[in-house]
Coordinates of C-alpha atoms in Angstrom, one line a residue:
X1 CA -26.4 -4.7 -4.8
X2 CA -26.6 -8.1 -3.2
X3 CA -25.0 -8.8 0.2
X4 CA -22.5 -11.0 -1.5
X5 CA -21.3 -8.3 -3.8
X6 CA -21.2 -5.8 -1.0
X7 CA -18.9 -8.0 1.0
X8 CA -16.6 -8.4 -2.0
X9 CA -16.5 -4.7 -2.6
X10 CA -15.7 -4.0 1.1
X11 CA -12.9 -6.6 1.1
X12 CA -10.9 -4.7 -1.6
X13 CA -8.0 -2.6 -0.5
X14 CA -8.7 1.1 -0.1
X15 CA -7.4 2.8 -3.3
X16 CA -7.7 6.4 -4.5
X17 CA -10.5 7.2 -6.9
X18 CA -13.1 4.8 -5.6
X19 CA -15.2 7.3 -3.7
X20 CA -17.4 8.8 -6.4
X21 CA -17.5 5.9 -8.9
X22 CA -20.7 3.9 -9.7
X23 CA -19.5 0.3 -9.5
X24 CA -20.7 -2.5 -11.7
X25 CA -20.3 -6.2 -11.0
X26 CA -19.6 -9.5 -12.7
X27 CA -21.1 -12.8 -11.5
X28 CA -18.2 -13.2 -9.1
X29 CA -19.3 -16.5 -7.5
X30 CA -19.4 -18.5 -10.7
X31 CA -15.9 -17.3 -11.6
X32 CA -14.3 -18.8 -8.5
X33 CA -11.9 -21.5 -9.5
X34 CA -12.9 -25.1 -8.9
X35 CA -9.6 -26.7 -7.9
X36 CA -8.4 -30.0 -6.3
X37 CA -7.7 -30.6 -2.7
X38 CA -4.5 -29.0 -1.2
X39 CA -1.3 -31.0 -1.2
X40 CA 1.4 -30.7 1.4
X41 CA 4.2 -28.3 0.3
X42 CA 7.0 -30.6 1.6
X43 CA 9.3 -27.7 2.2
X44 CA 9.2 -26.6 -1.5
X45 CA 8.6 -23.0 -0.6
X46 CA 11.5 -20.9 -1.8
X47 CA 13.3 -19.3 1.2
X48 CA 15.2 -16.0 0.6
X49 CA 17.9 -14.9 3.0
X50 CA 17.3 -11.1 3.4
X51 CA 20.4 -10.6 5.4
X52 CA 22.5 -12.0 2.6
X53 CA 21.4 -9.2 0.3
X54 CA 23.7 -6.9 2.2
X55 CA 26.8 -8.9 1.5
X56 CA 28.8 -10.6 -1.3
X57 CA 26.1 -13.1 -2.0
X58 CA 23.7 -10.4 -3.2
X59 CA 23.8 -11.4 -6.9
X60 CA 23.0 -15.0 -6.0
X61 CA 20.1 -14.1 -3.7
X62 CA 18.7 -11.6 -6.3
X63 CA 18.7 -14.5 -8.9
X64 CA 17.0 -16.8 -6.4
X65 CA 14.3 -14.1 -5.6
X66 CA 13.7 -13.5 -9.3
X67 CA 13.3 -17.2 -10.0
X68 CA 10.8 -17.5 -7.1
X69 CA 8.7 -14.6 -8.4
X70 CA 8.7 -16.1 -11.9
X71 CA 8.1 -19.8 -11.1
X72 CA 6.1 -19.8 -7.8
X73 CA 4.8 -16.2 -7.4
X74 CA 5.7 -16.3 -3.7
X75 CA 8.5 -17.0 -1.3
X76 CA 9.4 -17.0 2.4
X77 CA 11.9 -14.5 3.8
X78 CA 14.3 -15.4 6.7
X79 CA 16.7 -13.2 8.6
X80 CA 14.4 -10.3 7.9
X81 CA 15.5 -8.4 11.0
X82 CA 12.0 -7.9 12.6
X83 CA 12.7 -8.6 16.3
X84 CA 11.0 -11.6 17.8
X85 CA 9.5 -9.4 20.6
X86 CA 8.0 -7.1 18.0
X87 CA 6.3 -10.1 16.2
X88 CA 5.0 -11.5 19.5
X89 CA 3.7 -8.1 20.5
X90 CA 1.7 -7.5 17.3
X91 CA 0.1 -11.0 17.6
X92 CA -0.7 -10.4 21.2
X93 CA -2.3 -7.1 20.4
X94 CA -4.2 -8.5 17.5
X95 CA -5.6 -11.3 19.7
X96 CA -6.6 -8.8 22.4
X97 CA -8.3 -6.6 19.9
X98 CA -10.5 -9.4 18.5
X99 CA -11.2 -10.8 21.9
X100 CA -12.8 -7.6 23.0
X101 CA -16.6 -7.3 23.2
X102 CA -18.2 -6.8 19.8
X103 CA -19.4 -3.3 20.7
X104 CA -15.8 -2.2 21.2
X105 CA -14.7 -3.7 17.9
X106 CA -17.7 -2.2 16.0
X107 CA -16.5 1.3 16.8
X108 CA -14.3 0.8 13.7
X109 CA -16.9 -0.5 11.4
X110 CA -17.8 1.6 8.4
X111 CA -19.3 0.9 5.0
X112 CA -17.0 3.5 3.5
X113 CA -14.2 1.7 1.6
X114 CA -12.1 4.9 1.6
X115 CA -12.0 5.2 5.4
X116 CA -8.5 5.3 6.9
X117 CA -9.5 2.5 9.2
X118 CA -12.3 0.0 9.1
X119 CA -13.4 -3.3 10.6
X120 CA -14.5 -6.2 8.4
X121 CA -16.8 -8.8 10.0
X122 CA -17.2 -12.5 9.1
X123 CA -20.3 -13.1 6.9
X124 CA -22.5 -15.8 5.3
X125 CA -22.6 -15.8 1.5
X126 CA -26.1 -17.0 0.9
X127 CA -25.5 -17.4 -2.9
X128 CA -22.5 -19.7 -2.7
X129 CA -23.7 -21.2 0.6
X130 CA -20.3 -20.6 2.3
X131 CA -19.3 -18.9 5.5
X132 CA -16.4 -16.5 5.1
X133 CA -14.9 -16.6 8.6
X134 CA -12.2 -13.9 8.6
X135 CA -12.6 -10.8 10.7
X136 CA -10.1 -8.1 10.0
X137 CA -9.1 -4.6 10.9
X138 CA -7.6 -2.7 7.9
X139 CA -5.9 0.6 8.1
X140 CA -3.4 3.0 6.4
X141 CA -0.1 3.0 8.1
X142 CA 2.5 5.0 6.2
X143 CA 3.8 7.3 7.2
X144 CA 3.1 6.1 10.7
X145 CA 2.9 9.6 12.2
X146 CA 0.2 10.6 9.8
X147 CA -2.2 7.8 10.8
X148 CA -1.3 6.5 14.3
X149 CA -3.8 8.8 16.0
X150 CA -6.6 7.1 14.1
X151 CA -5.7 3.6 15.3
X152 CA -7.4 2.0 18.3
X153 CA -6.5 2.8 21.9
X154 CA -7.9 -0.5 23.1
X155 CA -6.0 -2.6 23.9
X156 CA -3.6 0.0 25.3
X157 CA -0.7 -1.7 23.5
X158 CA -2.2 -1.3 20.1
X159 CA -0.5 1.9 18.7
X160 CA 2.9 1.1 20.1
X161 CA 2.9 -2.5 18.9
X162 CA 1.5 -1.7 15.5
X163 CA 3.9 1.2 14.9
X164 CA 7.0 -0.9 15.8
X165 CA 6.0 -3.8 13.6
X166 CA 4.9 -1.7 10.6
X167 CA 8.1 0.4 10.7
X168 CA 10.1 -2.8 10.5
X169 CA 8.0 -4.2 7.7
X170 CA 8.5 -1.0 5.7
X171 CA 12.3 -1.6 5.9
X172 CA 11.9 -5.1 4.7
X173 CA 9.7 -3.9 1.8
X174 CA 12.3 -1.4 0.6
X175 CA 15.0 -4.0 0.7
X176 CA 12.9 -6.5 -1.2
X177 CA 12.0 -3.9 -3.9
X178 CA 15.6 -3.2 -4.6
X179 CA 16.3 -6.9 -5.1
X180 CA 13.2 -7.4 -7.2
X181 CA 14.1 -4.5 -9.4
X182 CA 17.6 -5.9 -9.9
X183 CA 16.2 -9.4 -10.7
X184 CA 14.4 -7.8 -13.7
X185 CA 17.6 -6.0 -14.8
X186 CA 16.3 -2.6 -13.7
X187 CA 17.9 0.1 -11.5
X188 CA 17.8 -0.8 -7.8
X189 CA 15.4 2.0 -6.9
X190 CA 13.1 1.5 -10.0
X191 CA 10.1 0.2 -8.0
X192 CA 10.9 2.1 -4.8
X193 CA 10.5 5.4 -6.7
X194 CA 6.9 4.4 -7.5
X195 CA 5.9 3.7 -3.9
X196 CA 3.0 5.5 -2.3
X197 CA 1.3 4.4 0.9
X198 CA 1.1 1.2 2.9
X199 CA -2.0 -0.6 4.0
X200 CA -2.2 -3.3 6.6
X201 CA -4.8 -5.9 7.6
X202 CA -4.9 -7.6 11.0
X203 CA -6.7 -10.8 10.3
X204 CA -8.4 -13.1 12.8
X205 CA -9.9 -16.5 12.0
X206 CA -11.9 -18.1 14.8
X207 CA -12.1 -21.9 15.2
X208 CA -15.2 -23.2 13.4
X209 CA -17.6 -26.0 14.2
X210 CA -16.5 -29.4 12.8
X211 CA -20.0 -29.8 11.2
X212 CA -19.5 -26.5 9.2
X213 CA -15.9 -27.0 8.2
X214 CA -16.6 -27.9 4.5
X215 CA -18.7 -24.8 4.1
X216 CA -16.3 -22.4 5.9
X217 CA -13.5 -20.4 4.3
X218 CA -11.1 -18.0 5.9
X219 CA -10.7 -16.0 2.6
X220 CA -11.8 -17.3 -0.8
X221 CA -9.4 -17.6 -3.7
X222 CA -8.0 -14.2 -5.0
X223 CA -4.9 -12.4 -6.1
X224 CA -3.9 -9.1 -4.5
X225 CA -4.1 -5.8 -6.4
X226 CA -0.7 -4.7 -5.0
X227 CA 2.9 -4.7 -6.0
X228 CA 3.7 -7.2 -3.3
X229 CA 2.0 -8.4 -0.1
X230 CA 4.1 -9.2 3.0
X231 CA 2.3 -11.8 5.2
X232 CA 3.2 -12.6 8.8
X233 CA 1.6 -15.9 9.9
X234 CA 1.2 -17.3 13.4
X235 CA 2.0 -21.0 14.0
X236 CA -1.5 -22.2 12.8
X237 CA -1.6 -23.4 9.2
X238 CA -4.2 -22.0 6.8
X239 CA -2.6 -20.3 3.8
X240 CA -2.9 -22.1 0.5
X241 CA -1.4 -21.0 -2.8
X242 CA -2.1 -22.2 -6.3
X243 CA 1.0 -23.9 -7.7
X244 CA 1.1 -25.7 -11.0
X245 CA -2.7 -26.0 -11.0
X246 CA -2.9 -27.4 -7.5
X247 CA -3.6 -25.9 -4.1
X248 CA -0.5 -26.1 -1.9
X249 CA -0.4 -25.7 1.8
X250 CA 1.9 -22.9 2.7
X251 CA 2.6 -23.9 6.3
X252 CA 4.1 -21.4 8.7
X253 CA 7.9 -21.5 8.9
X254 CA 9.2 -20.0 12.2
X255 CA 10.8 -16.6 12.0
X256 CA 9.9 -15.9 8.4
X257 CA 7.4 -13.8 6.5
X258 CA 5.7 -14.8 3.2
X259 CA 5.8 -12.5 0.2
X260 CA 3.2 -12.7 -2.6
X261 CA 3.6 -11.2 -6.1
X262 CA 0.7 -8.9 -6.7
X263 CA -1.1 -7.8 -9.9
X264 CA 0.9 -4.6 -10.3
X265 CA 4.2 -6.4 -10.2
X266 CA 2.9 -8.7 -12.8
X267 CA 2.3 -5.7 -15.0
X268 CA 5.6 -4.0 -14.2
X269 CA 7.5 -7.3 -15.0
X270 CA 5.7 -7.6 -18.4
X271 CA 4.0 -10.8 -17.1
X272 CA 7.4 -12.4 -16.3
X273 CA 6.2 -12.6 -12.7
X274 CA 2.7 -13.9 -12.1
X275 CA 0.5 -12.7 -9.3
X276 CA -0.3 -15.3 -6.8
X277 CA -3.8 -16.9 -6.5
X278 CA -4.2 -17.8 -2.8
X279 CA -6.8 -18.5 -0.2
X280 CA -7.1 -19.0 3.6
X281 CA -8.7 -22.0 5.2
X282 CA -9.8 -22.4 8.9
X283 CA -9.8 -25.4 11.2
X284 CA -12.0 -26.5 14.1
X285 CA -9.2 -26.7 16.7
X286 CA -7.4 -23.4 16.9
X287 CA -7.9 -19.7 16.1
X288 CA -5.5 -18.3 13.6
X289 CA -4.0 -14.8 13.0
X290 CA -2.1 -13.2 10.2
X291 CA -0.8 -9.7 9.5
X292 CA -1.0 -8.7 5.8
X293 CA 1.0 -5.6 4.6
X294 CA -0.1 -4.3 1.2
X295 CA 2.5 -2.4 -0.8
X296 CA 1.1 -0.1 -3.5
X297 CA 2.3 2.9 -5.6
X298 CA 1.4 6.5 -5.5
X299 CA -1.6 7.6 -7.5
X300 CA 0.3 9.1 -10.4
X301 CA 2.9 6.3 -10.6
X302 CA 3.1 4.8 -14.1
X303 CA 2.6 1.1 -14.1
X304 CA 3.4 -1.1 -17.1
X305 CA 6.6 -2.7 -18.4
X306 CA 9.7 -0.5 -18.8
X307 CA 11.2 -0.4 -22.3
X308 CA 14.1 -2.4 -21.0
X309 CA 11.8 -5.5 -20.6
X310 CA 10.3 -5.1 -24.1
X311 CA 11.9 -6.5 -27.3
X312 CA 10.9 -8.6 -30.4
X313 CA 10.9 -11.8 -28.3
X314 CA 9.1 -10.2 -25.4
X315 CA 6.5 -7.7 -26.8
X316 CA 4.6 -5.5 -24.3
X317 CA 1.8 -7.4 -22.6
X318 CA 0.5 -4.2 -20.9
X319 CA 0.3 -0.6 -21.9
X320 CA 1.3 2.2 -19.6
X321 CA -1.3 3.2 -17.0
X322 CA -1.3 5.1 -13.8
X323 CA -2.2 3.5 -10.5
X324 CA -5.1 5.9 -10.2
X325 CA -6.5 4.5 -13.5
X326 CA -6.0 1.0 -12.2
X327 CA -7.8 1.6 -9.0
X328 CA -10.7 3.3 -10.7
X329 CA -11.1 0.4 -13.2
X330 CA -10.9 -2.1 -10.3
X331 CA -13.9 -0.5 -8.7
X332 CA -15.9 -0.3 -11.9
X333 CA -15.7 -4.1 -12.5
X334 CA -14.8 -6.0 -9.4
X335 CA -12.8 -9.3 -10.0
X336 CA -11.0 -11.7 -7.7
X337 CA -7.9 -12.2 -9.8
X338 CA -5.6 -10.6 -12.3
X339 CA -8.5 -10.0 -14.7
X340 CA -8.3 -6.6 -13.1
X341 CA -5.5 -6.0 -15.6
X342 CA -7.4 -7.0 -18.7
X343 CA -8.4 -3.4 -19.5
X344 CA -4.7 -2.5 -19.7
X345 CA -3.5 -5.3 -22.0
X346 CA -2.0 -4.3 -25.3
X347 CA -4.3 -5.3 -28.2
X348 CA -1.8 -7.8 -29.6
X349 CA -1.2 -9.5 -26.2

């Protein structure tokens, strides 16, 4: 397996069923999309008021959320209830962790993708001649009490800061899943009942040399193999999303989180919602940080469109499959995008 393929394999989320599978690979680099330069978003990012979901405006907000999932594949969430000191603390902690000496950070490096916690280093892709600049610490985090003792103790604030932030994000996640379910005409707890664990990535993008900027990516284009991903950005721009065939800058909006539609929600919605192709860029002036929370089902959860979303005008795009089957297939043939779902398409789709 080439170094390029190894890095791609390691950058996937830790899913059950991967440990004993012999993976095979496609020519991943040639499949990367060749797309135009990013355009400014001009405030066109849908903004969902989470607090309003708890009042008389709920039907209106649910409709807005459903339209955002269907038309854009992502949205920002304001009034999410995560305290500002909690946000500041998780960013301070992330910065302190990645500013530590390399030998301290490397205590969490492992080639095992099933490890409960693992460090990912930046690397040079010799085949594509690009430098992928993201460093990240990825770990399981739900329930917190099950995993907290495996998290770093340096910096000393790590466990407390991470636990506080991730407990708050889980609350946001549950609220969003209720509204997303309703936007599809399903029972409020339809998606929540499928939930399993929660996986987080603390991401650090160092400032790069100006001379290397054209050859440096934070993260290359991909969709997430999740139900949704909740992303907390600092004030430094970098996230880009594919919208109507163009890369759009998703610039940070103060006091919001960004939510992406993942591959599994695409399947559950019978392709009404489209998983978001996105990437992260770096700049040569400032370091950048983000906190990505990946929401995924339990291993035996059945994924695929419910009967309520299937009729003569909307035939089933995907057949029923379990999350375990999805994760096993994902590791057999690694892809960057929703091609992960191709094995589960109905023959007529």
